[in-house]
Short mmCIF file of C-alpha atoms and ligand atoms in Angstrom, two decimals:
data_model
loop_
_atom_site.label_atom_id
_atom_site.label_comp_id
_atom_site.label_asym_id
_atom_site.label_seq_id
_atom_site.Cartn_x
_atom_site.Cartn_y
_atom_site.Cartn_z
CA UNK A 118 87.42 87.46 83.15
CA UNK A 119 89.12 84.02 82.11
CA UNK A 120 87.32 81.49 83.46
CA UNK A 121 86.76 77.88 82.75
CA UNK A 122 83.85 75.84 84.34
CA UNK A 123 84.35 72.27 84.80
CA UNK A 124 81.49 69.74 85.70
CA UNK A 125 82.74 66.06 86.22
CA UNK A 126 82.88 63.56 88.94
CA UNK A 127 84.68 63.75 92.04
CA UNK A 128 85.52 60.33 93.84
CA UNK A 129 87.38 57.57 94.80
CA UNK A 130 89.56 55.45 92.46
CA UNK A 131 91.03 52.03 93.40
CA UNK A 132 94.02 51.14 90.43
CA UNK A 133 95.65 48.21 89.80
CA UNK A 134 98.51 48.28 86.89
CA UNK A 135 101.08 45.61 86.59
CA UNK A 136 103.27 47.82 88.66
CA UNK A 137 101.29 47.63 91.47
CA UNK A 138 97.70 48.83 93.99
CA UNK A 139 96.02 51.33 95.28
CA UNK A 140 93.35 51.35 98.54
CA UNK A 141 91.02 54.35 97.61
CA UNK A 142 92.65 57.49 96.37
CA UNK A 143 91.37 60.87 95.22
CA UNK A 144 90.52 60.81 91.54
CA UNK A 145 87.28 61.70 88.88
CA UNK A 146 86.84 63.44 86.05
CA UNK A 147 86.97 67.02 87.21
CA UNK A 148 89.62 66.64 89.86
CA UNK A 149 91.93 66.04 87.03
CA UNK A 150 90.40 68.20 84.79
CA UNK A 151 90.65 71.37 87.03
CA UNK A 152 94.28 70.19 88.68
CA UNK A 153 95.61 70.53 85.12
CA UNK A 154 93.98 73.58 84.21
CA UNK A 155 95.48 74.92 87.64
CA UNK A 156 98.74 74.29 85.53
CA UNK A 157 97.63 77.19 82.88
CA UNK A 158 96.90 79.70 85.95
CA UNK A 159 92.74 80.32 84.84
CA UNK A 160 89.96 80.93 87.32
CA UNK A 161 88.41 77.27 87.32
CA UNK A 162 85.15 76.29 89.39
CA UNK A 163 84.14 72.90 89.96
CA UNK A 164 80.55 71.57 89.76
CA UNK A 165 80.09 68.22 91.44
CA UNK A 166 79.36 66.61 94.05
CA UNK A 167 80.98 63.94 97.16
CA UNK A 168 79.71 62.27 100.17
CA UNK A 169 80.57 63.20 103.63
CA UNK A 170 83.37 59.52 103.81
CA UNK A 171 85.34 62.34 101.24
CA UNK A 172 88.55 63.00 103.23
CA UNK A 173 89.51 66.97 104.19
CA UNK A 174 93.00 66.49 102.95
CA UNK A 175 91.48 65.82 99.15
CA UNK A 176 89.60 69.11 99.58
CA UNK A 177 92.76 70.95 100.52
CA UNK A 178 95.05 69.73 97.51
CA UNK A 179 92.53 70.88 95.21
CA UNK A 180 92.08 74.27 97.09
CA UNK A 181 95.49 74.47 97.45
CA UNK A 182 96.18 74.67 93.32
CA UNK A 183 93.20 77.31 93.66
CA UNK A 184 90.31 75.36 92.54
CA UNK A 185 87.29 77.06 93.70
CA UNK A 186 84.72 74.47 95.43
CA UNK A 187 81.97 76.19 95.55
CA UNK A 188 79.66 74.45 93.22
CA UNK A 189 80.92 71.04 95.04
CA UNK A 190 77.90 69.71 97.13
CA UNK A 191 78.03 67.21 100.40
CA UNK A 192 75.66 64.87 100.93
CA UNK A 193 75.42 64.41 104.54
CA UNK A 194 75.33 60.43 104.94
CA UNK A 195 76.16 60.32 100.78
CA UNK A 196 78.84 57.89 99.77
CA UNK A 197 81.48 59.12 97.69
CA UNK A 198 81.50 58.44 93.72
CA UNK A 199 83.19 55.07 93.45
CA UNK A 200 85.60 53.41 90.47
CA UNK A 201 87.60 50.67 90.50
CA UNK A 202 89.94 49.09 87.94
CA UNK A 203 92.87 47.44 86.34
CA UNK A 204 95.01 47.84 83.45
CA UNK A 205 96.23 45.28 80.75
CA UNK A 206 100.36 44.33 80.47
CA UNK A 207 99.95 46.57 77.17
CA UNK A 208 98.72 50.06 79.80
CA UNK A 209 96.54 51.04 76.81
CA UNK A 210 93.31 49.28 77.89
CA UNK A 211 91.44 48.76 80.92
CA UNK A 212 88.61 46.63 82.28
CA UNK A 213 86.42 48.36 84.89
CA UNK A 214 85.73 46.36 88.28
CA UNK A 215 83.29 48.63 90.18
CA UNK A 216 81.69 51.70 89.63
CA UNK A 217 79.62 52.98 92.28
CA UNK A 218 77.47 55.98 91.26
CA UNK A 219 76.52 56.72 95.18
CA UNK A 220 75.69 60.54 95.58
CA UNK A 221 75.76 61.10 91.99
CA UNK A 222 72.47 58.59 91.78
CA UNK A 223 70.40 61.64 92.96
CA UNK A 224 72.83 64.33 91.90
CA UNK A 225 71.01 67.70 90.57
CA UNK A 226 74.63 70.00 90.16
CA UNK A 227 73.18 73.67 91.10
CA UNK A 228 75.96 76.06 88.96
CA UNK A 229 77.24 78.79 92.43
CA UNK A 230 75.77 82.53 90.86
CA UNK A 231 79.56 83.55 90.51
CA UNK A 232 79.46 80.96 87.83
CA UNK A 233 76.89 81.52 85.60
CA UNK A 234 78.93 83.31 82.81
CA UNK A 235 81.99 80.99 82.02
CA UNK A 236 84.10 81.74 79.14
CA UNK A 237 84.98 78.07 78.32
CA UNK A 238 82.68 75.26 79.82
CA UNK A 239 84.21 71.84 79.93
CA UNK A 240 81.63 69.11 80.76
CA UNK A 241 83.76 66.02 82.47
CA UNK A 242 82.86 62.69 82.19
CA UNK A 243 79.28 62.12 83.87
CA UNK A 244 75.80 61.67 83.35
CA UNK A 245 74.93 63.36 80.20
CA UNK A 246 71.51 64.78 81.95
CA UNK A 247 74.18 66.83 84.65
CA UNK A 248 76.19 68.12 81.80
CA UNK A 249 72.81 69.18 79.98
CA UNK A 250 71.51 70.97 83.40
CA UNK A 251 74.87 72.83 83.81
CA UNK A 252 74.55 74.22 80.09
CA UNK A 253 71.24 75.39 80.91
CA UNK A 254 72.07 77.27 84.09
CA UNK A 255 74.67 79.48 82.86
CA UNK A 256 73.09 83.09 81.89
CA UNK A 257 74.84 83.25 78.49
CA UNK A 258 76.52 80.50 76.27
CA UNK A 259 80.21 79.92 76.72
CA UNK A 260 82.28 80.83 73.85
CA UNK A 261 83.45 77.22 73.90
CA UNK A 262 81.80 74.02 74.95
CA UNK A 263 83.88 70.85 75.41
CA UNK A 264 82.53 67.62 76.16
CA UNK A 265 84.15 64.18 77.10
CA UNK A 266 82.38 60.88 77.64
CA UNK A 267 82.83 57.18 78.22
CA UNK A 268 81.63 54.03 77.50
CA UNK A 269 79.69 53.68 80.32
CA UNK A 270 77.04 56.79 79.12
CA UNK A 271 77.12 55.70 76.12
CA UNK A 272 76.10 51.97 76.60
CA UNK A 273 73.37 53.64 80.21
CA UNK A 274 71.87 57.14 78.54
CA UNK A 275 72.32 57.28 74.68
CA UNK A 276 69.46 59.28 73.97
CA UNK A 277 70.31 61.85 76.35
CA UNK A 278 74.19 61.94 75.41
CA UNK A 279 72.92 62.66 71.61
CA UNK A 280 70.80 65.73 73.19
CA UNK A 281 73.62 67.10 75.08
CA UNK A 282 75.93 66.77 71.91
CA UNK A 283 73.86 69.01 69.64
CA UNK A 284 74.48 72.03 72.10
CA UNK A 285 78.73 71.57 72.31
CA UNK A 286 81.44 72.62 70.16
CA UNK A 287 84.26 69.87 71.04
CA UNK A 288 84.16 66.45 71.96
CA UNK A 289 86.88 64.50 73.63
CA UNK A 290 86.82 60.50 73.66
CA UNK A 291 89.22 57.87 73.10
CA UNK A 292 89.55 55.56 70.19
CA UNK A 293 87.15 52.60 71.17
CA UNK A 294 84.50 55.36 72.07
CA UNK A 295 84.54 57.01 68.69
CA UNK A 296 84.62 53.57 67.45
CA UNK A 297 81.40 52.65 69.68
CA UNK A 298 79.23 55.86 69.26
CA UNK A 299 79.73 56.09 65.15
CA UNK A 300 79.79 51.88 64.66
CA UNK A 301 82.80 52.53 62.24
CA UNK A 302 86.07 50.84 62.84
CA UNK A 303 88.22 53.99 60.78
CA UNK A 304 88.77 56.85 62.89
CA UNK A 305 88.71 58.79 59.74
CA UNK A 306 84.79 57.77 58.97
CA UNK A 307 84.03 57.66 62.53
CA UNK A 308 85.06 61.73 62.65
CA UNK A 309 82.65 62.37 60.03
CA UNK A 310 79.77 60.78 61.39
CA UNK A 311 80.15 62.64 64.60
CA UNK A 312 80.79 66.23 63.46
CA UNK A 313 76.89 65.36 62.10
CA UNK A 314 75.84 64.84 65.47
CA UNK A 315 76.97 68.18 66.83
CA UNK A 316 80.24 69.43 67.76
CA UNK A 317 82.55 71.14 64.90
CA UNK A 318 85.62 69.41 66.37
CA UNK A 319 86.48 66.06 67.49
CA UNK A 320 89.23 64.82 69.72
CA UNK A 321 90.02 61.13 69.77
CA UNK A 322 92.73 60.53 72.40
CA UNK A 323 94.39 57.59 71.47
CA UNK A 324 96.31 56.55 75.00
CA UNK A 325 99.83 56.12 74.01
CA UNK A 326 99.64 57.31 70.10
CA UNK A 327 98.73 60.59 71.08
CA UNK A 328 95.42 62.56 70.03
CA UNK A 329 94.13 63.28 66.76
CA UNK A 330 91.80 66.84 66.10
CA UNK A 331 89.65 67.03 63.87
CA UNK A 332 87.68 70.34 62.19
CA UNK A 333 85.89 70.46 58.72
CA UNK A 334 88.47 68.92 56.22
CA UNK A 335 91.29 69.51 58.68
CA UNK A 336 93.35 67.55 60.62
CA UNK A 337 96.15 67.78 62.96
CA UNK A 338 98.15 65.07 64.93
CA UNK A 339 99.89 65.84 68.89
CA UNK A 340 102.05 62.46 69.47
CA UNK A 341 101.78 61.24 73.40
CA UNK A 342 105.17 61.56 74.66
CA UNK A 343 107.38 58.38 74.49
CA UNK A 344 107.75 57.48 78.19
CA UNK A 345 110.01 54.55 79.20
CA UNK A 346 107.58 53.63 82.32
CA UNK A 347 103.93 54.57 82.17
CA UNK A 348 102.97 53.83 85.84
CA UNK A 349 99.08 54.40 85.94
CA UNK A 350 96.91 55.93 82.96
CA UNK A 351 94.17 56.93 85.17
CA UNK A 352 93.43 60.20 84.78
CA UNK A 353 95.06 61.10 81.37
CA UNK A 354 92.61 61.83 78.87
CA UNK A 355 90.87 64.35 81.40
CA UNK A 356 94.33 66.14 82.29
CA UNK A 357 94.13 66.16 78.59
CA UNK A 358 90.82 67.56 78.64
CA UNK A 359 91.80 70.10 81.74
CA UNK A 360 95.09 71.26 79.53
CA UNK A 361 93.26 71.78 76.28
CA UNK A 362 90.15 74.01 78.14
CA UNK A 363 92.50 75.36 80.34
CA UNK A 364 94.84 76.69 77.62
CA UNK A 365 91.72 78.26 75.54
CA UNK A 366 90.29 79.46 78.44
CA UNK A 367 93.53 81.05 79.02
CA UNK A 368 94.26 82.54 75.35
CA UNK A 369 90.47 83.12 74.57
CA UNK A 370 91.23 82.38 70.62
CA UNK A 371 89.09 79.35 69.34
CA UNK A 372 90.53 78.87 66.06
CA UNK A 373 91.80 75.54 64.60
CA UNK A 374 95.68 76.91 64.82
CA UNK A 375 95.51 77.35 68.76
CA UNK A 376 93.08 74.35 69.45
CA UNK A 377 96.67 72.73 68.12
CA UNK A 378 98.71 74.72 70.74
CA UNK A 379 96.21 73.63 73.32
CA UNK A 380 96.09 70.17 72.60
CA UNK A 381 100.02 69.80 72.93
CA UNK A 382 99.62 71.27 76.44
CA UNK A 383 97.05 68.77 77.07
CA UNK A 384 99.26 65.98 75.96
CA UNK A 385 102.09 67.53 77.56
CA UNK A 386 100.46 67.29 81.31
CA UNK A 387 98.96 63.87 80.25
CA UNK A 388 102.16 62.70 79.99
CA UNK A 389 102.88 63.78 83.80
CA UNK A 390 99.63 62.25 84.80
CA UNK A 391 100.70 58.83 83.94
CA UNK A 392 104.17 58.93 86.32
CA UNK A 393 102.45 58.05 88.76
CA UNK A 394 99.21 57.06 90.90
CA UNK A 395 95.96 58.89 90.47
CA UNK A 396 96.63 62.99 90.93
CA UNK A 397 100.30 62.18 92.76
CA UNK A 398 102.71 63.76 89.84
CA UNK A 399 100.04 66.72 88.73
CA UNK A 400 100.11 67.68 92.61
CA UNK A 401 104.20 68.31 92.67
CA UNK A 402 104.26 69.50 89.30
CA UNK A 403 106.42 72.99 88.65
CA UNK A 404 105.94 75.14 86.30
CA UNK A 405 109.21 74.83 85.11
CA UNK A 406 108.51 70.80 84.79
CA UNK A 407 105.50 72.00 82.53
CA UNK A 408 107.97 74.41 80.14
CA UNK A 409 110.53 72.20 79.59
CA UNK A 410 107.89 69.29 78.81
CA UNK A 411 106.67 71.39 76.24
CA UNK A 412 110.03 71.89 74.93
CA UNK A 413 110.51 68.12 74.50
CA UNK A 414 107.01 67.85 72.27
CA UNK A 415 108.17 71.00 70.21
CA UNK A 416 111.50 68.88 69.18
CA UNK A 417 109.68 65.45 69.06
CA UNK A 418 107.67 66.60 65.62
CA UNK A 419 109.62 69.45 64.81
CA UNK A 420 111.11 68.44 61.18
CA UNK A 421 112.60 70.66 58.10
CA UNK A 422 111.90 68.89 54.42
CA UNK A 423 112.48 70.71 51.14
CA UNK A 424 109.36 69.80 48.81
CA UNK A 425 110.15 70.96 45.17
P1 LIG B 1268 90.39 58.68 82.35
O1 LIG B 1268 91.47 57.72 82.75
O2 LIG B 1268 90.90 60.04 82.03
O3 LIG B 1268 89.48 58.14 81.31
O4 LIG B 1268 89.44 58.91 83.62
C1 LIG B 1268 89.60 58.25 84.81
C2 LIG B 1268 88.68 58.87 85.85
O5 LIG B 1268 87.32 58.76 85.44
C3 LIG B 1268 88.77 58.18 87.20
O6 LIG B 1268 89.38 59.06 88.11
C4 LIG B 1268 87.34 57.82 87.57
O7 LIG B 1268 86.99 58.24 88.86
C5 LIG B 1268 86.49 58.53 86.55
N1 LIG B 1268 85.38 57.70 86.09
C6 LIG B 1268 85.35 56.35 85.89
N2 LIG B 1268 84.15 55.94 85.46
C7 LIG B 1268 83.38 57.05 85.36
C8 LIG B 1268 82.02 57.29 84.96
N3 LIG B 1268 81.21 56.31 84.57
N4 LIG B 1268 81.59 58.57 84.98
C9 LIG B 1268 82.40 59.57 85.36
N5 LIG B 1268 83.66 59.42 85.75
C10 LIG B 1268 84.16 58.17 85.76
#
């Protein structure tokens, strides 16, 4: 059965970009995780978790790209997961103004029994003690485990982020988060420090320079797509996240020549992400959108050279 298990939050975003604000709109880690990984048609359960202010409508978009909810818990009088911020003129960095951990204070993510055997596991952004607990309900070990983090763990729950990272395969994070977790400014050393904490393969997403991959001695390099207008970066780096698990998930082959493939369809819906506010664009997107997308990275680094 292809499967992919995604834990991460679900919640409320409020944005502000140059370009303009949001109230409170649907957004977390796993809702753009699994809408992505919608995109690569594979069975995807969420684990996570909402208050009972979380609107119907927000359930039914995700049900409606056949996300199954199950594992999502409602805490009767619970607050919603809460994040607010706003983006530099440059797009490519972003201060936080509010994050509101609300229901996920007291969170304890129970995986649904339909759930336990996952091929691919892909532990969203969240406390690394809920990502730990999710690994240890599942009845046998996923043939991959991803995991993405932020500053924010890092700086709150070190010690148990290091734990977690010993038991996972990939990690996702950006450039200032490799930066922060191996205190080396080159990406290059930073990637070698971290495969020593755990994972055989690194991504660093670098926002509008694409992603870089690293396994062993071996690198590879998927450019973001040159957009004229990036509207709102929320979200990216987990459609990222949802594109790359979704597509091995899909395929089921874990070598280094199709984690390439999969991160180009990561970048490829990342680049949809950004069109427009929170999880507007990845809710209208067509498959067809998705193909010829991909057709655009394929000729973007596609080059012939004669080396005598
Ligand atoms: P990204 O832009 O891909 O890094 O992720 C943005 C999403 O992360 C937003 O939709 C937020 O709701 C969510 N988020 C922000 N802070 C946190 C946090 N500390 N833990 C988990 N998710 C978060």
């Amino acid at each position: 059965m292809m499967s992919l298990l995604v834990v991460g939050t679900v919640a409320f975003d409020k944005i502000e970009t140059p370009f303009g604000k949001t109230d409170k709109i649907l957004g977390g880690a796993a809702t753009f995780i699994g809408m992505a990984a919608s995109m690569l048609d594979v069975k995807t359960g969420i684990v996570s978790v909402i208050g009972d202010d979380f609107p119907d409508e927000h359930i039914d978009l995700m049900e409606s790209k056949n996300l199954d909810l199950a594992g999502v818990e409602k805490v009767e009088g619970g607050k919603t997961f809460y994040w607010s911020g706003r983006y530099h003129n440059d797009m490519n960095s972003r201060d936080t103004l509010v994050t509101e951990l609300n229901v996920l204070e007291n969170f304890q993510p129970e995986v649904p029994v339909g759930w336990r055997k996952p091929e691919v596991l892909m532990l969203g952004n969240l406390h690394p003690l809920v990502q730990k607990s999710v690994l240890n309900q599942l009845e046998e070990r996923p043939k991959l485990v991803i995991l993405d983090t932020m500053n924010f763990w890092m700086d709150l729950t070190w010690d148990e982020l290091m734990d977690v990272l010993k038991d996972v395969d990939v990690l996702t994070i950006n450039d200032e988060e490799a930066r922060q977790m191996s205190k080396e400014y080159s990406l290059v050393k930073a990637a070698k420090k971290i495969l020593e904490m755990g994972p055989h393969t690194l991504i660093i997403k670098k926002g509008e320079h694409g992603a870089l991959l690293f396994h062993e001695n071996n690198v590879f390099f998927a450019p973001a797509l040159p957009l004229e207008d990036v509207f709102d970066p929320t979200g990216a780096g987990d459609t990222f996240a949802g594109g790359f698990s979704g597509f091995l998930a899909k395929t089921k082959n874990y070598s280094f020549e199709n984690m390439k493939r999969a991160i180009i369809y990561g970048s490829a819906l990342a680049s949809f992400t950004v069109e427009k506010f929170g999880t507007d664009r990845l809710a209208e997107l067509t498959d067809e959108d998705l193909v010829e997308r991909l057709d655009i990275f394929k000729s973007l680094t596609n080059f012939d050279i004669e080396l005598d």
